[in-house]
Amino acid sequence: LARVISGLELGKLPNRLLNALRASAETRANVPVIGITGTGGAGKSSLTDEVIRRLRLYSSEPKIAVIAVDPTRRKTKGALLGDRIRMNAINSKNIYMRSLATRASQSEVPPATPDIIAASKAAGFDLVIVETPGIGQGNAAIVEHVDVSVYVMTPEFGAQSQLEKIDMLDFADIIAINKLDRKGA
């Protein structure tokens, strides 16, 4: 799977292989895809880790693919790819985690994302989780690629009128308010 994803990221997967991958994924169209997005520092990776932990604890070790996207810095052209720092429940043969950079895309969702999801389905995973980088007020790009979208935010969103500016609030299936243990939350 790692080689296929690398090929997809770089746009170097042969068309016949890409078509076979998409056809195989169609046979597994019922595999759920969860998109987790939200503001930077809201706890997306920690929430993703907790979801994985609970699924592992209360089910029969499902096969889960985690695709974690981090932003590429425009100045240095590098990406931290640090989502693993928060992931403690991924140490299992049934959990696959791949970090991706946004690279040159002008979105928090790289262009190869739909095919990477398809590759994960074709590889036989029971669940695919796509975690995007922290977003601002205007982008809900993950919604069109997933079955369930989760928007993670903290209680410190500013004035109430700021909520009207958060585009994702109109599209999210679930809104998770994280870090409620903070003073004033």
Coordinates of C-alpha atoms in Angstrom, one line a residue:
L1 CA 0.0 0.0 0.0
A2 CA 2.9 2.4 0.8
R3 CA 4.3 2.1 -2.7
V4 CA 0.9 2.6 -4.3
I5 CA 0.3 5.7 -2.2
S6 CA 3.7 7.1 -3.1
G7 CA 2.9 6.6 -6.7
L8 CA -0.4 8.3 -6.3
E9 CA 1.2 11.2 -4.5
L10 CA 3.7 11.8 -7.2
G11 CA 1.2 11.2 -10.0
K12 CA 3.3 8.3 -11.3
L13 CA 0.9 5.3 -11.1
P14 CA 0.3 3.7 -14.5
N15 CA -3.2 4.2 -15.8
R16 CA -3.9 0.5 -16.0
L17 CA -3.0 0.1 -12.3
L18 CA -5.0 3.2 -11.4
N19 CA -8.1 1.9 -13.2
A20 CA -7.7 -1.5 -11.5
L21 CA -7.4 0.1 -8.1
R22 CA -10.5 2.2 -8.7
A23 CA -12.4 -0.9 -9.9
S24 CA -11.3 -2.9 -6.8
A25 CA -12.3 0.0 -4.5
E26 CA -15.8 0.1 -6.1
T27 CA -16.4 -3.5 -5.0
R28 CA -15.7 -2.2 -1.4
A29 CA -17.8 0.9 -1.7
N30 CA -19.5 0.1 1.7
V31 CA -16.2 0.7 3.6
P32 CA -16.8 3.9 5.7
V33 CA -14.6 6.9 5.3
I34 CA -14.4 9.4 8.2
G35 CA -12.9 12.9 7.6
I36 CA -11.5 14.7 10.6
T37 CA -10.7 18.4 10.1
G38 CA -10.7 21.5 12.2
T39 CA -8.7 24.4 13.4
G40 CA -4.9 24.0 14.1
G41 CA -4.3 22.8 17.7
A42 CA -7.9 21.7 18.3
G43 CA -6.8 18.1 18.9
K44 CA -7.6 16.4 15.6
S45 CA -4.8 13.9 16.0
S46 CA -5.7 13.2 19.7
L47 CA -9.3 12.6 18.7
T48 CA -8.3 10.4 15.9
D49 CA -6.1 8.4 18.2
E50 CA -9.0 8.1 20.7
V51 CA -11.4 6.8 18.0
I52 CA -8.9 4.2 17.0
R53 CA -8.3 3.2 20.6
R54 CA -12.0 2.8 21.3
L55 CA -12.5 0.8 18.1
R56 CA -9.7 -1.5 19.0
L57 CA -10.9 -1.9 22.6
Y58 CA -14.6 -2.5 21.8
S59 CA -14.4 -4.5 18.6
S60 CA -12.5 -7.3 17.1
E61 CA -9.4 -5.3 16.0
P62 CA -10.7 -3.8 12.8
K63 CA -8.3 -3.0 9.9
I64 CA -8.0 0.8 9.9
A65 CA -6.2 3.0 7.5
V66 CA -5.3 6.5 8.8
I67 CA -4.3 9.1 6.2
A68 CA -3.0 12.1 8.0
V69 CA -2.3 15.2 5.9
D70 CA -0.1 18.0 7.1
P71 CA 0.4 21.4 5.3
T72 CA 3.5 22.0 3.3
R73 CA 5.1 25.3 4.2
R74 CA 5.3 27.7 1.3
K75 CA 8.6 29.2 2.3
T76 CA 10.6 26.0 3.1
K77 CA 8.6 23.5 0.9
G78 CA 8.7 21.1 3.9
A79 CA 6.0 19.5 6.0
L80 CA 6.3 18.4 9.7
L81 CA 4.2 15.3 9.2
G82 CA 3.9 15.2 13.0
D83 CA 0.5 13.6 13.5
R84 CA 2.2 10.4 14.7
I85 CA 3.3 12.3 17.8
R86 CA -0.3 12.2 19.1
M87 CA -1.0 8.6 17.9
N88 CA -0.6 6.0 20.6
A89 CA -3.2 3.4 19.5
I90 CA -1.8 2.8 16.0
N91 CA 0.8 0.1 17.1
S92 CA -1.1 -2.9 15.7
K93 CA -0.7 -5.0 12.5
N94 CA -4.3 -4.0 11.7
I95 CA -3.6 -0.2 11.7
Y96 CA -1.9 1.4 8.8
M97 CA -0.9 5.1 9.1
R98 CA 0.4 7.2 6.3
S99 CA 1.4 10.9 6.6
L100 CA 1.1 13.1 3.5
A101 CA 2.0 16.6 2.7
T102 CA -0.3 19.0 0.9
R103 CA 2.6 19.8 -1.5
A104 CA 1.6 22.3 -4.1
S105 CA -2.1 22.0 -3.7
Q106 CA -4.0 25.1 -2.6
S107 CA -6.2 23.0 -0.4
E108 CA -5.9 21.0 2.8
V109 CA -6.9 18.0 0.7
P110 CA -4.2 16.9 -1.8
P111 CA -5.5 16.0 -5.3
A112 CA -4.5 12.3 -4.9
T113 CA -6.8 12.0 -1.8
P114 CA -9.7 10.2 -3.6
D115 CA -7.3 7.6 -5.1
I116 CA -5.5 7.2 -1.8
I117 CA -8.9 6.4 -0.2
A118 CA -9.6 4.0 -3.0
A119 CA -6.2 2.3 -2.5
S120 CA -7.0 1.9 1.2
K121 CA -10.4 0.3 0.4
A122 CA -8.9 -1.9 -2.2
A123 CA -6.2 -3.1 0.3
G124 CA -9.0 -4.5 2.5
F125 CA -9.3 -2.0 5.3
D126 CA -12.6 -1.9 7.3
L127 CA -12.4 1.8 7.9
V128 CA -10.5 4.7 6.4
I129 CA -9.9 7.9 8.5
V130 CA -8.6 11.0 6.7
E131 CA -7.3 13.7 8.9
T132 CA -6.6 17.1 7.3
P133 CA -4.4 20.0 8.5
G134 CA -5.8 22.8 10.6
I135 CA -8.1 25.0 8.6
G136 CA -9.3 28.5 8.9
Q137 CA -12.8 29.8 8.4
G138 CA -13.4 29.0 4.7
N139 CA -12.5 25.5 3.6
A140 CA -14.6 22.4 3.8
A141 CA -12.9 20.5 1.1
I142 CA -12.8 17.1 2.9
V143 CA -16.6 16.8 2.9
E144 CA -16.9 15.6 -0.8
H145 CA -14.4 12.7 -0.1
V146 CA -15.8 11.1 3.0
D147 CA -19.0 9.5 4.3
V148 CA -18.9 11.3 7.7
S149 CA -17.2 14.6 8.4
V150 CA -16.1 15.7 11.8
Y151 CA -15.1 19.3 12.6
V152 CA -13.0 19.6 15.7
M153 CA -12.7 23.0 17.4
T154 CA -12.0 24.4 20.8
P155 CA -14.3 26.7 22.9
E156 CA -12.0 29.7 22.2
F157 CA -13.5 30.6 18.9
G158 CA -13.7 34.4 19.6
A159 CA -16.8 36.5 19.4
Q160 CA -20.0 34.6 18.6
S161 CA -20.2 36.3 15.2
Q162 CA -17.0 34.4 14.3
L163 CA -19.0 31.1 14.3
E164 CA -21.0 32.5 11.3
K165 CA -17.7 32.6 9.3
I166 CA -16.8 29.0 9.8
D167 CA -17.8 27.3 6.6
M168 CA -17.3 23.8 7.9
L169 CA -20.1 24.3 10.5
D170 CA -22.6 24.2 7.7
F171 CA -21.3 20.9 6.3
A172 CA -20.0 18.8 9.2
D173 CA -21.9 15.7 10.2
I174 CA -20.4 15.9 13.7
I175 CA -18.9 18.9 15.6
A176 CA -16.5 18.0 18.4
I177 CA -15.7 20.7 20.9
N178 CA -12.4 19.6 22.3
K179 CA -10.4 20.8 25.3
L180 CA -13.4 21.7 27.5
D181 CA -11.2 21.3 30.5
R182 CA -9.7 24.8 29.9
K183 CA -10.7 27.6 32.2
G184 CA -13.8 29.5 30.9
A185 CA -14.8 26.7 28.5

